[in-house]
mmCIF file of N, CA and C in Angstrom:
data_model
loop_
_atom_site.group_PDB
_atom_site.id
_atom_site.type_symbol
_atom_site.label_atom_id
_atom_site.label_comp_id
_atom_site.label_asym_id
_atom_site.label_seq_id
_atom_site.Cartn_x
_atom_site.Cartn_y
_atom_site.Cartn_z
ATOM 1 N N UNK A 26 40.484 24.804 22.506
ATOM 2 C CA UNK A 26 40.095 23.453 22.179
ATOM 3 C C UNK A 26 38.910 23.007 23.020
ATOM 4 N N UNK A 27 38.550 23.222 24.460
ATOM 5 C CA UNK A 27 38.127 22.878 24.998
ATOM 6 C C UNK A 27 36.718 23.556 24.805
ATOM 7 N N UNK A 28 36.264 25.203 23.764
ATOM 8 C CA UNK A 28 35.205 25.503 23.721
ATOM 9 C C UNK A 28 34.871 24.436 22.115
ATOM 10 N N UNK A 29 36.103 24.369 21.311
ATOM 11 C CA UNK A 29 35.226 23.760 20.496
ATOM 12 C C UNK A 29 34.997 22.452 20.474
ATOM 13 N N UNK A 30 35.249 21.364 21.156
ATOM 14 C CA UNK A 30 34.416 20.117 21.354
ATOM 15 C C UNK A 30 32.976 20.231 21.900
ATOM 16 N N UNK A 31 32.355 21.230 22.740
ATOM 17 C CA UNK A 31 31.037 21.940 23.053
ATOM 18 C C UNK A 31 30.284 21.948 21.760
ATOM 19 N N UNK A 32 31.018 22.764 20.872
ATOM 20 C CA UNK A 32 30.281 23.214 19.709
ATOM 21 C C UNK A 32 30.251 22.176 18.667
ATOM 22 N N UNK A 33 31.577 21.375 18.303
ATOM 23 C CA UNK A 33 31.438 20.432 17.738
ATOM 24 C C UNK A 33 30.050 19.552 18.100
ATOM 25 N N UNK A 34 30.005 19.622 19.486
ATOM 26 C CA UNK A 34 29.199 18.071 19.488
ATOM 27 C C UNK A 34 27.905 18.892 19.607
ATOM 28 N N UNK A 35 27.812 20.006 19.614
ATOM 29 C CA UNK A 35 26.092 20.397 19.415
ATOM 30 C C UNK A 35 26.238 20.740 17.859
ATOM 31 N N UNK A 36 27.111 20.935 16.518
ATOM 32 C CA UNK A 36 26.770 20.860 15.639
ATOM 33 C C UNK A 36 26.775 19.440 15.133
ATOM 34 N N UNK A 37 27.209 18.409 15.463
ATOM 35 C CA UNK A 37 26.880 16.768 14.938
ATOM 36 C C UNK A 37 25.135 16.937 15.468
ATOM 37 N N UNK A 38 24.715 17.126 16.734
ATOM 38 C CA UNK A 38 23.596 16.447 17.448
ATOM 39 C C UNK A 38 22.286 17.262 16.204
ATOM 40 N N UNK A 39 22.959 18.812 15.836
ATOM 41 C CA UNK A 39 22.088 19.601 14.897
ATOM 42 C C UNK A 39 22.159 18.904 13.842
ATOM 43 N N UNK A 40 23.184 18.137 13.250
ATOM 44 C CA UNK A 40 23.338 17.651 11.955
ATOM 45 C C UNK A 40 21.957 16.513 11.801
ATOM 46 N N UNK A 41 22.534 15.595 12.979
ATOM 47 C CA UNK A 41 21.421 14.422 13.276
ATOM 48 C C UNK A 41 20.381 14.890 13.622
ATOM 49 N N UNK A 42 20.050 15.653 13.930
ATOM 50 C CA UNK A 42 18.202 16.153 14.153
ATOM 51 C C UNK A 42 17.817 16.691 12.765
ATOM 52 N N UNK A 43 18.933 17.612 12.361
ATOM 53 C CA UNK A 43 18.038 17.851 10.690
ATOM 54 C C UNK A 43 17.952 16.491 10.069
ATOM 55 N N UNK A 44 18.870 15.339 9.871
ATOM 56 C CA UNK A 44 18.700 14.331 9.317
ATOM 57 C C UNK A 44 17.722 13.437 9.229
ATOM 58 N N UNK A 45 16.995 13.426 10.884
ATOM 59 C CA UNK A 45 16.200 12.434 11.501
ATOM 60 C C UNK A 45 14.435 13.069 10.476
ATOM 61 N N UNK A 46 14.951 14.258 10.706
ATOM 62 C CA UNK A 46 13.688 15.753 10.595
ATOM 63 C C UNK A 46 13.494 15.276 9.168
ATOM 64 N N UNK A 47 14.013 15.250 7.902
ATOM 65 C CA UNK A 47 14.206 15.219 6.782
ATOM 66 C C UNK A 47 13.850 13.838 6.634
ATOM 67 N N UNK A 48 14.406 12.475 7.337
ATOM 68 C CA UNK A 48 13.696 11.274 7.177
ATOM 69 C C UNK A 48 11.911 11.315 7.442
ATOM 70 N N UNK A 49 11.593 11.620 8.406
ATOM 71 C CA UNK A 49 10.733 11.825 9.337
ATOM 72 C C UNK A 49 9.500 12.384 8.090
ATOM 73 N N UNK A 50 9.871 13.717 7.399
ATOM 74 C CA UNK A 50 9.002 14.267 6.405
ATOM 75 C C UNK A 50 9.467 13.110 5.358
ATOM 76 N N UNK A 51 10.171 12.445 4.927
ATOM 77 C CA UNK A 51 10.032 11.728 3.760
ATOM 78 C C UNK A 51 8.981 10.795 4.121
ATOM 79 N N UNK A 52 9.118 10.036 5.592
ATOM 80 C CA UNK A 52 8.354 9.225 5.180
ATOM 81 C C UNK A 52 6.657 9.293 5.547
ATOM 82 N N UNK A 53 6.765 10.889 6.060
ATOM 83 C CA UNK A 53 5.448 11.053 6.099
ATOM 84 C C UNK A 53 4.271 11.629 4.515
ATOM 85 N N UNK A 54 5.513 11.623 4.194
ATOM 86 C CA UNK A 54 4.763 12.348 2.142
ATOM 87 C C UNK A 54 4.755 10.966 1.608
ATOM 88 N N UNK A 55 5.736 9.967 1.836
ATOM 89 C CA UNK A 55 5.309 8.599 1.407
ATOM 90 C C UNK A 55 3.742 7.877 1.886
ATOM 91 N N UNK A 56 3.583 8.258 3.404
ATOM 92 C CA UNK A 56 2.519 7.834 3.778
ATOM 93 C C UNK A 56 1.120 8.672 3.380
ATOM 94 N N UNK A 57 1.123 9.745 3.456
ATOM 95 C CA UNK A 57 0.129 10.662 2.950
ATOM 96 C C UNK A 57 -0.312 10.050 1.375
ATOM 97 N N UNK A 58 0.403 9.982 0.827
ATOM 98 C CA UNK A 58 0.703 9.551 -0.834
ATOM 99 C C UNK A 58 -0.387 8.006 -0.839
ATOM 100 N N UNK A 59 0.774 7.328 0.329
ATOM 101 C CA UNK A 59 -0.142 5.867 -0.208
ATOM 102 C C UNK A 59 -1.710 6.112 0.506
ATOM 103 N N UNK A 60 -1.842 7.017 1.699
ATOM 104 C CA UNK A 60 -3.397 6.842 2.045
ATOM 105 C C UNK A 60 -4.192 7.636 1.010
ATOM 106 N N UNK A 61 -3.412 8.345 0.142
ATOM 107 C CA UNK A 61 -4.368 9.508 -1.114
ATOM 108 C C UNK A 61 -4.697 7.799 -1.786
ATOM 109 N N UNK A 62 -3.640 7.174 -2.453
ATOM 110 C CA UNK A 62 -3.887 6.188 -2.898
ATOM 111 C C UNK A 62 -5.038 5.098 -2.744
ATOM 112 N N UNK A 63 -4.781 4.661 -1.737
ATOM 113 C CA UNK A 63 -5.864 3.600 -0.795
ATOM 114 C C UNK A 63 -7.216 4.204 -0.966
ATOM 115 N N UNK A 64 -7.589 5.460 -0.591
ATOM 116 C CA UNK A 64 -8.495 6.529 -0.856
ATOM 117 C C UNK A 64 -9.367 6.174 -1.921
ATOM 118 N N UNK A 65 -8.149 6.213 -2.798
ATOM 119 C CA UNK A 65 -8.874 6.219 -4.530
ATOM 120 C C UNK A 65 -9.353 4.877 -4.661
ATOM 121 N N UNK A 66 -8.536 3.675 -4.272
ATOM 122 C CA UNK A 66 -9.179 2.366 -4.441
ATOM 123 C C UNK A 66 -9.986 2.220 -3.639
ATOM 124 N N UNK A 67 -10.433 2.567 -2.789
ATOM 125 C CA UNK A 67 -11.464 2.123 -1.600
ATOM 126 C C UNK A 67 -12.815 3.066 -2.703
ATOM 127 N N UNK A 68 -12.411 4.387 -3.233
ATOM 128 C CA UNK A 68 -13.608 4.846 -3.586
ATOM 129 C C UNK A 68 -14.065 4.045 -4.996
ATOM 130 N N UNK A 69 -13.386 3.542 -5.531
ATOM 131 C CA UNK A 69 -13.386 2.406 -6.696
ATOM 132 C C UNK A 69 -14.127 1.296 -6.243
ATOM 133 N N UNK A 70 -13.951 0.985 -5.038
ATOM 134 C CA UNK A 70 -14.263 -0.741 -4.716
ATOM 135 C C UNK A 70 -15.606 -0.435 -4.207
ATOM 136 N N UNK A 71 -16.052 1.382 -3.619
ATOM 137 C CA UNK A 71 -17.613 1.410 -3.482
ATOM 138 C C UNK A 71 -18.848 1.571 -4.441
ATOM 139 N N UNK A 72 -17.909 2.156 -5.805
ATOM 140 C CA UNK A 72 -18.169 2.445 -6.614
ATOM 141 C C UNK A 72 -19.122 1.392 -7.423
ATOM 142 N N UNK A 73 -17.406 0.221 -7.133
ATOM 143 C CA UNK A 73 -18.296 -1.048 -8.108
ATOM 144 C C UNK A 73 -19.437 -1.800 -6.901
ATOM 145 N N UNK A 74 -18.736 -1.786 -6.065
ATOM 146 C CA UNK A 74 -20.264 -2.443 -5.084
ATOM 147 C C UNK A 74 -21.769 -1.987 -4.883
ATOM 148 N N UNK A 75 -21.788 -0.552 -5.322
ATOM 149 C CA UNK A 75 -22.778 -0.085 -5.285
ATOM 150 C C UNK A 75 -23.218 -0.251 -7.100
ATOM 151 N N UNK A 76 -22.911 0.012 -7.721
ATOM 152 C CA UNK A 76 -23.008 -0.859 -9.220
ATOM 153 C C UNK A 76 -23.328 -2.630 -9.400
ATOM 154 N N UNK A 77 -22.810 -3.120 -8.521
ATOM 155 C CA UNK A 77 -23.273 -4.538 -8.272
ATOM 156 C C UNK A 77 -24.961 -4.486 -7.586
ATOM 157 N N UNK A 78 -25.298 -3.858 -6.637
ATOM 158 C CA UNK A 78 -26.052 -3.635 -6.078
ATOM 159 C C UNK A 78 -27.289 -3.066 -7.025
ATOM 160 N N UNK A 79 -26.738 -2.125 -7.568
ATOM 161 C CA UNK A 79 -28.030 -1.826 -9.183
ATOM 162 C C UNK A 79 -28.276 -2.930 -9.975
ATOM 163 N N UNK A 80 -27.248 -3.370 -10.440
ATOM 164 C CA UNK A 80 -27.703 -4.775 -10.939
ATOM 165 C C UNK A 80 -28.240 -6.144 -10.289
ATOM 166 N N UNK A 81 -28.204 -5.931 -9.148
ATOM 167 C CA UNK A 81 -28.857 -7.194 -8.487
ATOM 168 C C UNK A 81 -30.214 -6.882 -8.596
ATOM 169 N N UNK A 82 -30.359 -5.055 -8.046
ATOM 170 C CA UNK A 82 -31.709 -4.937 -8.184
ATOM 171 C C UNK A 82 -32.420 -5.128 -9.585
ATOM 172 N N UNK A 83 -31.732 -4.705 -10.299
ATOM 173 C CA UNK A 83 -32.231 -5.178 -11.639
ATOM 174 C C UNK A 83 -33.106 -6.336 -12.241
ATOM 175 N N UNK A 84 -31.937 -7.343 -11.540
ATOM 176 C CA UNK A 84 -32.075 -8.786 -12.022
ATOM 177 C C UNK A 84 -33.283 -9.102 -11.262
ATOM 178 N N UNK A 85 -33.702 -8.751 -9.971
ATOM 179 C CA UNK A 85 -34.492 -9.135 -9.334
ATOM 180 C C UNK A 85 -35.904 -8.651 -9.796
ATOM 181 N N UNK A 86 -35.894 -7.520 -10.360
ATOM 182 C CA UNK A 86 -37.446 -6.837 -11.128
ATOM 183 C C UNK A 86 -37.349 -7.909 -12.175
ATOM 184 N N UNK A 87 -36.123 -8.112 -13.060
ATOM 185 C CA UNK A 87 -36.466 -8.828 -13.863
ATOM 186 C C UNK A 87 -37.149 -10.393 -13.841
ATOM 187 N N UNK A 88 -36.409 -10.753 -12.948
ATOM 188 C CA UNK A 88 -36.934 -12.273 -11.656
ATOM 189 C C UNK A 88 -38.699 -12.345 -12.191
ATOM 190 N N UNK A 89 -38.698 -11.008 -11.173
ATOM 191 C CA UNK A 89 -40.343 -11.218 -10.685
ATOM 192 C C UNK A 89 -40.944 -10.915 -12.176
ATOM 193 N N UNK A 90 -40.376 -10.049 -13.083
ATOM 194 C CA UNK A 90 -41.267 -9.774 -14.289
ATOM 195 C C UNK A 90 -41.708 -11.518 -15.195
ATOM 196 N N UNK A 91 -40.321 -12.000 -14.722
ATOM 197 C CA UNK A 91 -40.670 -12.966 -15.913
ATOM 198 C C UNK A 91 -41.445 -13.692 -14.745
ATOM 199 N N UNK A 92 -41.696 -14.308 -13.819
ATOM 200 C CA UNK A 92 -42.313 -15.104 -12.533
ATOM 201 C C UNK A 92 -43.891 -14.905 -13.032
ATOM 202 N N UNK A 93 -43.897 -13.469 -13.017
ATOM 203 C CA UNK A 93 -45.310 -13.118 -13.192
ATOM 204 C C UNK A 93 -45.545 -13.716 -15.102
ATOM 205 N N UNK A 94 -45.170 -13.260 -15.839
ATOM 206 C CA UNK A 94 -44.970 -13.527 -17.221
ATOM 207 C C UNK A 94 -45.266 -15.333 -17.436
ATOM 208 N N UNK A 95 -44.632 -16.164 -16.651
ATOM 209 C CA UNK A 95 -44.857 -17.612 -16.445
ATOM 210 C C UNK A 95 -46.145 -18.196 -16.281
ATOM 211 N N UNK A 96 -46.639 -17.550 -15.244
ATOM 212 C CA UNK A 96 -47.945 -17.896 -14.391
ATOM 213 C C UNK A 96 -48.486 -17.368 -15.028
ATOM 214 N N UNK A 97 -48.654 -16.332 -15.636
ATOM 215 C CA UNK A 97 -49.700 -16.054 -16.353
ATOM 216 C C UNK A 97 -50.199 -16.778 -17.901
ATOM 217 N N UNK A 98 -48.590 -17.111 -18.308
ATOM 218 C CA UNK A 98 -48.828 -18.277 -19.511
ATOM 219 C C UNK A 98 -49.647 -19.456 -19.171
ATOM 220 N N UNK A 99 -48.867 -20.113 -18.203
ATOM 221 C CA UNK A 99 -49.716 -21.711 -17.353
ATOM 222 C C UNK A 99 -51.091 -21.170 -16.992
ATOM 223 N N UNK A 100 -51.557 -19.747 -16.024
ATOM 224 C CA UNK A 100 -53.091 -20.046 -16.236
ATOM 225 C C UNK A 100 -53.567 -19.971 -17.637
ATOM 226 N N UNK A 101 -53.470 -19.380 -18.411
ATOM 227 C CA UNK A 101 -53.918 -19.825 -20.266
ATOM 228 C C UNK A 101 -54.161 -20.654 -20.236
ATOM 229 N N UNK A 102 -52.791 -21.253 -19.897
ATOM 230 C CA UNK A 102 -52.910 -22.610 -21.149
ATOM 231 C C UNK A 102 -53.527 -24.004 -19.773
ATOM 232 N N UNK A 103 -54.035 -23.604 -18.771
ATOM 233 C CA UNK A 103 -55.184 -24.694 -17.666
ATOM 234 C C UNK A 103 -53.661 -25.153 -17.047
ATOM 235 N N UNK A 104 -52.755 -24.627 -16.873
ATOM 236 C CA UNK A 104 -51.256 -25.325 -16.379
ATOM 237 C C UNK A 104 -50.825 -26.720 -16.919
ATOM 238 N N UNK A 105 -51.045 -26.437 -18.376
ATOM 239 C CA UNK A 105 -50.826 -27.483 -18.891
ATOM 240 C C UNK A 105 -49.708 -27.305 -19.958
ATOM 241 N N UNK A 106 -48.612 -27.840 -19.882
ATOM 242 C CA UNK A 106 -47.415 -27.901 -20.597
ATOM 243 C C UNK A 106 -47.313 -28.720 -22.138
#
């Protein structure tokens, strides 16, 4: 009796270390998972910001096209409306 309470209590302490071990990887494949995740939206959110950024430039050639397009009507016409 007295060898197997020894063994008993080092097979509970083995039980609880595989248990802890097995939590431990769950919640590290949970975390891996959500940073793959985050990953993907972060590369989404540069995606569109840099797409915002084409179109600003856009708008801004377009700005100056019509700016120039204006002034050049008003000198014609003596800047007279």
């Amino acid at each position: 009796m007295t060898n197997s309470n020894p063994q008993r209590w080092t097979d509970d302490r083995l039980d609880a270390l595989a248990a802890s071990t097995q939590s431990l990887l769950e919640a590290t494949q949970a975390n891996t998972k959500a940073i793959g995740e985050n990953s993907e939206l972060m590369q989404k959110v540069i995606e569109g910001q840099l797409a915002m950024q084409t179109l600003h430039g856009q708008l801004a050639e377009q700005t100056l096209q019509l700016k120039r397009a204006v002034d050049y009507l008003l000198s014609k016409d003596g800047g007279q409306s």
